[in-house]
XYZ file of C-alpha atoms in Angstrom:
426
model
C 34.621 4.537 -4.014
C 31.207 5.858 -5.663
C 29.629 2.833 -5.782
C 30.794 1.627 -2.722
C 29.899 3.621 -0.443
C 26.020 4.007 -2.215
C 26.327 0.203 -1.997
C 26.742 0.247 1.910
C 24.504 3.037 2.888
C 21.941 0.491 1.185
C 23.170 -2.572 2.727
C 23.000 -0.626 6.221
C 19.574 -0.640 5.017
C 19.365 -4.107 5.258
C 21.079 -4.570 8.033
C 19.452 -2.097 10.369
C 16.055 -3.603 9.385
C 17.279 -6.824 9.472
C 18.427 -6.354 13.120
C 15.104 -4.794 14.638
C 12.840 -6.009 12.450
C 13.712 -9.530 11.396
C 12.942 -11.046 8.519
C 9.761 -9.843 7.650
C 11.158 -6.242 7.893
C 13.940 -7.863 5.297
C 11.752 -9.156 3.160
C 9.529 -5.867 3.474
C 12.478 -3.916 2.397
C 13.529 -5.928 -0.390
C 10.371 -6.586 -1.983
C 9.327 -3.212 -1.909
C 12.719 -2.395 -3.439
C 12.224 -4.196 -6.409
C 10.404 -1.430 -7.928
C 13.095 0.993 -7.760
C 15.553 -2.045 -8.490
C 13.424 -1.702 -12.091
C 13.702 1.786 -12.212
C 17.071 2.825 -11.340
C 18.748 1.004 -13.677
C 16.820 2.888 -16.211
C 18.241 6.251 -14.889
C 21.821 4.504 -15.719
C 21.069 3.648 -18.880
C 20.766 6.969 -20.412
C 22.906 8.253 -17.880
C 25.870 6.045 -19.723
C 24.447 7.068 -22.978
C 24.973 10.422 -22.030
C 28.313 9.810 -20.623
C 29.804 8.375 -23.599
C 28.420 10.428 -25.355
C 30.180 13.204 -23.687
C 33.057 11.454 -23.245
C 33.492 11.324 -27.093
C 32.830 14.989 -27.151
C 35.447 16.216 -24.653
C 37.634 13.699 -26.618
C 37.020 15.935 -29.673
C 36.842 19.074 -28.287
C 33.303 19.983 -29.781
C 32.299 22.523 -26.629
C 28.972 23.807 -28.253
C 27.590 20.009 -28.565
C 28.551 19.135 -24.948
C 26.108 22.196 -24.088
C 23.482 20.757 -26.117
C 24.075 17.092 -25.389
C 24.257 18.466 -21.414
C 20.800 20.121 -21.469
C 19.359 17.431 -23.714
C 19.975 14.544 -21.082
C 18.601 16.537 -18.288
C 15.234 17.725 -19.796
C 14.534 13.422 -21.054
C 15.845 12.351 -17.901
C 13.160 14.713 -15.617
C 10.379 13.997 -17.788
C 11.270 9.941 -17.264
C 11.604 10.153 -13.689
C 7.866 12.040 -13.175
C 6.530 9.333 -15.518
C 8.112 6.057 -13.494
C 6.894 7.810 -10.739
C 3.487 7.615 -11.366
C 3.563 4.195 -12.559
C 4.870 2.761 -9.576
C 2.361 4.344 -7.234
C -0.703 3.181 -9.284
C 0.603 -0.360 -9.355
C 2.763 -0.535 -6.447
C 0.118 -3.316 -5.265
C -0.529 -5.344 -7.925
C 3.541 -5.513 -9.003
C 4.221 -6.877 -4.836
C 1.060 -9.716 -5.623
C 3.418 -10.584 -9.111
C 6.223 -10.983 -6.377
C 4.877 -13.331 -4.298
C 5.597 -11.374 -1.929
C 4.852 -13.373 1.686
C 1.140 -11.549 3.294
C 3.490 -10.927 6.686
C 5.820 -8.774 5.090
C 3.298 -6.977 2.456
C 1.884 -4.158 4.377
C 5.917 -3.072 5.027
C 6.570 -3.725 1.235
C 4.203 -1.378 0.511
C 5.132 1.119 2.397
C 8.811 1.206 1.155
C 7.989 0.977 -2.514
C 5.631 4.031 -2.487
C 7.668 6.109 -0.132
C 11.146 5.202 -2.857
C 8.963 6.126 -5.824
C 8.724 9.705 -4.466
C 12.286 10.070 -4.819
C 13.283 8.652 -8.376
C 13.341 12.132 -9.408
C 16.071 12.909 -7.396
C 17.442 9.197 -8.287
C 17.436 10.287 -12.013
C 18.486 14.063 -12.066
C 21.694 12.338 -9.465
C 22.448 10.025 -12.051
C 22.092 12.176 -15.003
C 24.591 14.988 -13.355
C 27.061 12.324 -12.372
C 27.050 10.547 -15.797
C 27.969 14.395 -17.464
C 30.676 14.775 -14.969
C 31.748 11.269 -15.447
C 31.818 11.525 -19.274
C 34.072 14.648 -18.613
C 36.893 12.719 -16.771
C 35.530 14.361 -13.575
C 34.846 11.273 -11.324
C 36.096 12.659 -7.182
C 32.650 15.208 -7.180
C 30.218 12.032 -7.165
C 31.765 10.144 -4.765
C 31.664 13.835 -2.518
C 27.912 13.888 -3.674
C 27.446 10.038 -2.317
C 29.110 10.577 1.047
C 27.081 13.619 1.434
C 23.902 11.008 0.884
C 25.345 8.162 2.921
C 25.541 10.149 6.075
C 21.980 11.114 5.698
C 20.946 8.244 5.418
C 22.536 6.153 8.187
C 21.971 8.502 10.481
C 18.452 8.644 9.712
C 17.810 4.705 9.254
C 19.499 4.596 12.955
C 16.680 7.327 14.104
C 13.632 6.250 12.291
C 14.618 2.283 12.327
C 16.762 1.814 15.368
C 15.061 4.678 18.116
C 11.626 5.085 16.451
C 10.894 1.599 15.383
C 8.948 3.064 12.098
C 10.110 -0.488 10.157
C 10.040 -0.581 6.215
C 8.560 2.942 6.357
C 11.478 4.526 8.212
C 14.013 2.829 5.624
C 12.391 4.045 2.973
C 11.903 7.669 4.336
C 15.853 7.971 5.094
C 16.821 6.412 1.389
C 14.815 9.079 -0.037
C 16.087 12.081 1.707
C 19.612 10.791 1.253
C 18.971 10.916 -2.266
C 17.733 14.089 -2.289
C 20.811 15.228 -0.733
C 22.846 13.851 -3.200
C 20.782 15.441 -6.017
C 20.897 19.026 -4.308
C 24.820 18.835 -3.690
C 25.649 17.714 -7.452
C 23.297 20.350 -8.619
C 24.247 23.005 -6.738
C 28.119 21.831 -7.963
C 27.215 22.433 -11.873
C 25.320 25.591 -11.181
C 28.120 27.059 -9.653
C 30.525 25.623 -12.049
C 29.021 26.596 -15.189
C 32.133 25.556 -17.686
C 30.012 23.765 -20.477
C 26.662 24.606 -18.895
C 25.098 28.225 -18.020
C 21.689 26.670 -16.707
C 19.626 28.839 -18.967
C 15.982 28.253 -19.834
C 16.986 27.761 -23.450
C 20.049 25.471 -22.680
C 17.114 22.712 -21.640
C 15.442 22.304 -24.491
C 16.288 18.792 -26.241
C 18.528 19.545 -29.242
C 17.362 17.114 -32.243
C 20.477 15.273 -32.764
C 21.735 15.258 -29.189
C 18.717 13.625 -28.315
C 18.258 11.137 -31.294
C 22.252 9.695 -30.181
C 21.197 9.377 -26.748
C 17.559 7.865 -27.047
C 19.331 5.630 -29.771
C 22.004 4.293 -27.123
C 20.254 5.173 -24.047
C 16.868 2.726 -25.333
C 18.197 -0.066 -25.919
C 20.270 -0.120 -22.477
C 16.846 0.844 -20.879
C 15.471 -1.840 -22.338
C 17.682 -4.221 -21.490
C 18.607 -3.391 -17.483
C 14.411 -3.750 -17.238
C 14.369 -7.103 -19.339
C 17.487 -8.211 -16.395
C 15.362 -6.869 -13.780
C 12.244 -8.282 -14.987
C 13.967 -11.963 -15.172
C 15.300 -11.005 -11.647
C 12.065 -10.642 -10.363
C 10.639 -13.813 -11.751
C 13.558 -15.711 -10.294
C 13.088 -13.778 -7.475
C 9.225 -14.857 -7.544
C 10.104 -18.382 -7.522
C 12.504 -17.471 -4.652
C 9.654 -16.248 -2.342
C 7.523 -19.222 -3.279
C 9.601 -21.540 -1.048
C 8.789 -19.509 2.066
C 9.729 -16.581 4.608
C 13.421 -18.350 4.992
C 14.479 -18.827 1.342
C 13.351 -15.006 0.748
C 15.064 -13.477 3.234
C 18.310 -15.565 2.319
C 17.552 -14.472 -1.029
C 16.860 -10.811 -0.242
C 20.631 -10.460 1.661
C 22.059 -12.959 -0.583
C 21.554 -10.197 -3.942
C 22.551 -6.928 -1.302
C 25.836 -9.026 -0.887
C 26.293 -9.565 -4.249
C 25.245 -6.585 -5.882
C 27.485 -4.971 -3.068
C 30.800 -7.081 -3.856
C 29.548 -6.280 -7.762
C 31.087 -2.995 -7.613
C 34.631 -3.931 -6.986
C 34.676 -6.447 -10.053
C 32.413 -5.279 -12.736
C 30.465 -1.857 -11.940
C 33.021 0.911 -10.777
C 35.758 -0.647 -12.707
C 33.887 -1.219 -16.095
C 32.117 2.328 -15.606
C 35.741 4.043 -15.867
C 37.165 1.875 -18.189
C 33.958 2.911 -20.751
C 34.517 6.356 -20.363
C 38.175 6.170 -21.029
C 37.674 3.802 -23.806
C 35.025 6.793 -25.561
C 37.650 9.667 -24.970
C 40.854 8.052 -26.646
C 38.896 6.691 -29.087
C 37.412 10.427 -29.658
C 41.249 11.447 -29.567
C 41.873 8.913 -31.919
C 44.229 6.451 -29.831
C 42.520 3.152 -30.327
C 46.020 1.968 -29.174
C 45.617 3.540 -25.791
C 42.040 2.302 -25.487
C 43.239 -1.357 -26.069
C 45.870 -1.438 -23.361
C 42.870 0.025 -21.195
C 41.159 -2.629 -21.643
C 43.542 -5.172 -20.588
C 44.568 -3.014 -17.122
C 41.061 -3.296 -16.474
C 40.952 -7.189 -16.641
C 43.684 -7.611 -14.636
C 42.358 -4.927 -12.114
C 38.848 -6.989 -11.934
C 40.243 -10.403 -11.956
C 42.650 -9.780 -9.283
C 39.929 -8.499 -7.089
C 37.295 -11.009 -7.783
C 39.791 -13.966 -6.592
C 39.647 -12.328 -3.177
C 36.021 -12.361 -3.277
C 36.120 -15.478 -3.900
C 38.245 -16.399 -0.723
C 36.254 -13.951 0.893
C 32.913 -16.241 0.206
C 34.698 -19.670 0.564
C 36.264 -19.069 4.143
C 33.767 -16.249 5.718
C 30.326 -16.948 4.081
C 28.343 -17.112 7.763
C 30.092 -14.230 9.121
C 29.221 -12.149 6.571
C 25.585 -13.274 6.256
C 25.565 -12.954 10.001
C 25.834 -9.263 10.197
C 22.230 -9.076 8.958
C 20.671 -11.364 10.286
C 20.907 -13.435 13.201
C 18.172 -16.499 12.512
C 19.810 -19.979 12.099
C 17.859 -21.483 9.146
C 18.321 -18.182 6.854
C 22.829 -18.611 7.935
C 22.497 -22.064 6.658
C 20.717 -21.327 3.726
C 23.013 -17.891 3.440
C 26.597 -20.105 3.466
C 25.474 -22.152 0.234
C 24.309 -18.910 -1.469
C 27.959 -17.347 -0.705
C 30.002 -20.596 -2.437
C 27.464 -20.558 -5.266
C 28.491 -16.992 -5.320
C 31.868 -17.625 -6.310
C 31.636 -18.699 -9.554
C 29.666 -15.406 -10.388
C 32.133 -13.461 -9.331
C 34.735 -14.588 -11.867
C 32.620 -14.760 -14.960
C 31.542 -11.034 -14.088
C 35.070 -9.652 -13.797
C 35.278 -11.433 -17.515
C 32.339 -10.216 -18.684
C 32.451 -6.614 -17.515
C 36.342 -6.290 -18.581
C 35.695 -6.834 -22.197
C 32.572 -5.447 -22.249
C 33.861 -1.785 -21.888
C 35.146 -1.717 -25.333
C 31.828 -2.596 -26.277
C 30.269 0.407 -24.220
C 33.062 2.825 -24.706
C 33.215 2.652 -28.537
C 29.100 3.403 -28.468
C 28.188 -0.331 -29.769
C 25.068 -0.153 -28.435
C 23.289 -3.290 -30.194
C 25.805 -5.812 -29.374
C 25.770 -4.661 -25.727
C 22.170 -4.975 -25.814
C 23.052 -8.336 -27.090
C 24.926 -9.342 -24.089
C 22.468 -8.020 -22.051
C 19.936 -9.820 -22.837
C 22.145 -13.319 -23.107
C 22.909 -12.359 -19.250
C 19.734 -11.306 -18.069
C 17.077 -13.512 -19.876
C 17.823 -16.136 -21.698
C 20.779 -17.509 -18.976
C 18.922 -16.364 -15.949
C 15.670 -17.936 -16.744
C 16.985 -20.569 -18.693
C 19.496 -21.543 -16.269
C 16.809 -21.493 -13.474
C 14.805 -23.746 -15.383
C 17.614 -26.220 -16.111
C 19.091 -26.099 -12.118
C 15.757 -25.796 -10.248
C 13.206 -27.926 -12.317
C 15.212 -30.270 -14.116
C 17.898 -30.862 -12.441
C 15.358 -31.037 -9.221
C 17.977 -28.796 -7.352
C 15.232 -26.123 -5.928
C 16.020 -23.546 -4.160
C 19.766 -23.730 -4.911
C 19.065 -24.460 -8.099
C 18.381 -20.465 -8.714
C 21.504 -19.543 -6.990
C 23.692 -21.609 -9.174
C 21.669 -19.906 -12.458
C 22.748 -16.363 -10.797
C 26.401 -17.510 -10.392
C 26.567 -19.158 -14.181
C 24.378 -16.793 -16.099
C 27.561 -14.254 -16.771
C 29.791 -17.046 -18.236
C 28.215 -17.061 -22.000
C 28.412 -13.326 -22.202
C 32.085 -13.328 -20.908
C 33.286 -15.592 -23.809
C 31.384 -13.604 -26.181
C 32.511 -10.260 -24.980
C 36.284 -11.591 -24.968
C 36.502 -12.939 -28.679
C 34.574 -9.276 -29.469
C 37.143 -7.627 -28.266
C 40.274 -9.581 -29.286
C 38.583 -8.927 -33.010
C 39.648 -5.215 -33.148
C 36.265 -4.556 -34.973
C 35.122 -1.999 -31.621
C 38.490 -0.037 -32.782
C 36.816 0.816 -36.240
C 33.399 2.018 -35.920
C 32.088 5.550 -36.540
C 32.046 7.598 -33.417
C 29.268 9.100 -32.094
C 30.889 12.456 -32.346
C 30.907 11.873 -36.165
């Protein structure tokens, strides 16, 4: 419920632009987003390092390194988020130029990609809290944290957007102060909750080892998620070089799917890591097994009605943001390309959680970077240029790029090897 609703307080985003701005406010938004797209995803990374982390702590009962490991993660994760911050403002134009992004929509790009970078310090302080609570087996105060943000923000995109007409800028304004809600109400949780963590000055500075384990596991994920990203936004390059109507199908074509994401791989996979850590930590490899395989069956249940969901409804559901006829055509082949994504990733992320739980962090960098680079871009180049498919040919590398990492991450698993390696804890 997390991720959901954080996934449709940023697809009203799109929508609400979309709707009174067309699709150069579309593409405005979602070029400008791909900055933050970059960023985020870093914030995640050691977030989940952190949270398995954790999670094999609680599993042991160590209190006295969950205090460390706590104020460890916050102190890298606030000097990271000043640091991406800067970076994005000094070469906010120069990265929308890489993009391709279309000279109607760049001024509005701009705009939304400087305004976002002021707030990825609330992005990555949010993400770092929620991954401690997560790791704890505490997962109903994020999703208060995220409601609290999602009524900020739609209310605001409706004011600034909708009443003031203020475009890419007034997206970007309300995304930012929604996160900065959600920041202050998950802070303001821990500090009065102080179980593991009293919030002195001393409790935030970086403990050697807690901070070796979760630069070790939290790096390479980093790495990774911006390797995806970057291959995302050379596809997405590519995209925009085929004009104003393949880049707006393309910009509400990954909302959707990064949207629908969450019910078959992110949500899903992100509990089923944490509980894989803490009975491993307990020592119940058993347990963590037969969580696995609920969590298959949970996914792969769910992705089937996506799938139906794309086959019979694809220009209804495009059709709620925008309401141009060329970018609904374009939008229905992007939805039944979409389906075969959707089944590979309920694969992939399944068996992928014993990976994540059990703190394997090279071969998930592995997979990562079968998924994100060499499929993505290699697909791409197979569909688009030598297949002579175009356009479509880079929707059809999104939908297959998961299916190579799902058979890997299936015989992994059914190996038993994940069961028997040294715990993090240890």
């Amino acid at each position: 419920m997390t991720n959901i609703i954080q996934q449709i307080y940023s697809l009203v985003d799109l929508i609400v632009i979309g709707q009174f701005a067309g699709s150069v406010g579309t593409v405005g938004v979602s070029s400008g987003g791909e900055a933050a797209d970059l960023v985020t995803p870093v914030a995640m990374a050691f977030s989940s390092a952190g949270q398995i982390y954790i999670a094999q702590l609680v599993g042991s009962k160590e209190n006295e390194k969950i205090r460390k490991g706590i104020g460890t993660l916050f102190t890298l994760m606030t000097g990271m988020s000043f640091f991406f911050m800067i970076i994005t403002m000094a070469f906010c134009i120069s990265f929308l130029k890489l993009l391709n992004c279309p000279n109607e929509a760049m001024s509005q790009a701009e705009a939304y990609m400087r305004i976002t970078a002021a707030g990825l310090p609330f992005v990555f302080g949010y993400n770092a809290i929620c991954g401690i609570l997560r790791g704890m087996g505490e997962s109903k105060r994020p999703l208060l944290f995220i409601i609290i943000a999602a009524v900020i923000n739609i209310v605001l995109d409706v004011i600034l957007v909708a009443v003031f007409r203020m475009g890419a800028a007034g997206t970007a304004i309300a995304t930012m102060l929604s996160q900065a809600g959600s920041f202050f109400a998950a802070f303001y949780y821990m500090y009065r909750n102080k179980e593991q963590f009293e919030f002195k000055r001393s409790d935030f500075r970086p403990d050697k080892h807690a901070a070796k384990i979760i630069i070790q596991q939290g790096i390479p994920q980093a790495i990774r998620s911006m390797l995806v990203c970057f291959c995302l936004f050379w596809v997405n390059a590519q995209i925009n070089s085929y004009g104003l109507t393949a880049s707006a199908t393309n910009s509400i074509g990954n909302k959707i799917q990064k949207f629908l994401d969450v019910f078959t791989s992110g949500s899903i996979s992100q509990a089923s890591g944490a509980m894989v850590g803490q009975n491993l930590g307990a020592r119940k490899p058993k347990r963590a097994d037969k969580t696995v395989w609920y969590t298959f069956a949970s996914s792969f249940m769910i992705a089937l009605l996506l799938a139906l969901l794309a086959l019979l409804f694809p220009r209804q559901v495009f059709r709620m943001f925008t309401k141009e006829e060329e970018v609904l055509q374009m939008g229905i082949v992007y939805m039944h390309i979409l389906i075969t994504h959707f089944i590979f990733s309920a694969i992939t992320s399944s068996f992928q959680s014993a990976i994540i739980g059990s703190g394997f962090v090279s071969m998930n960098f592995i997979i990562g970077i079968l998924d994100g680079v060499v499929c993505k871009i290699g697909l791409s180049i197979f569909f688009a240029d030598i297949l002579n498919m175009g356009v479509t040919g880079y929707f059809w590398a999104i939908g297959f790029s998961r299916a190579l990492p799902g058979v890997i991450c299936f015989f992994f698993f059914i190996s038993g090897r994940w069961k028997k390696r040294k715990l993090l804890s240890e």
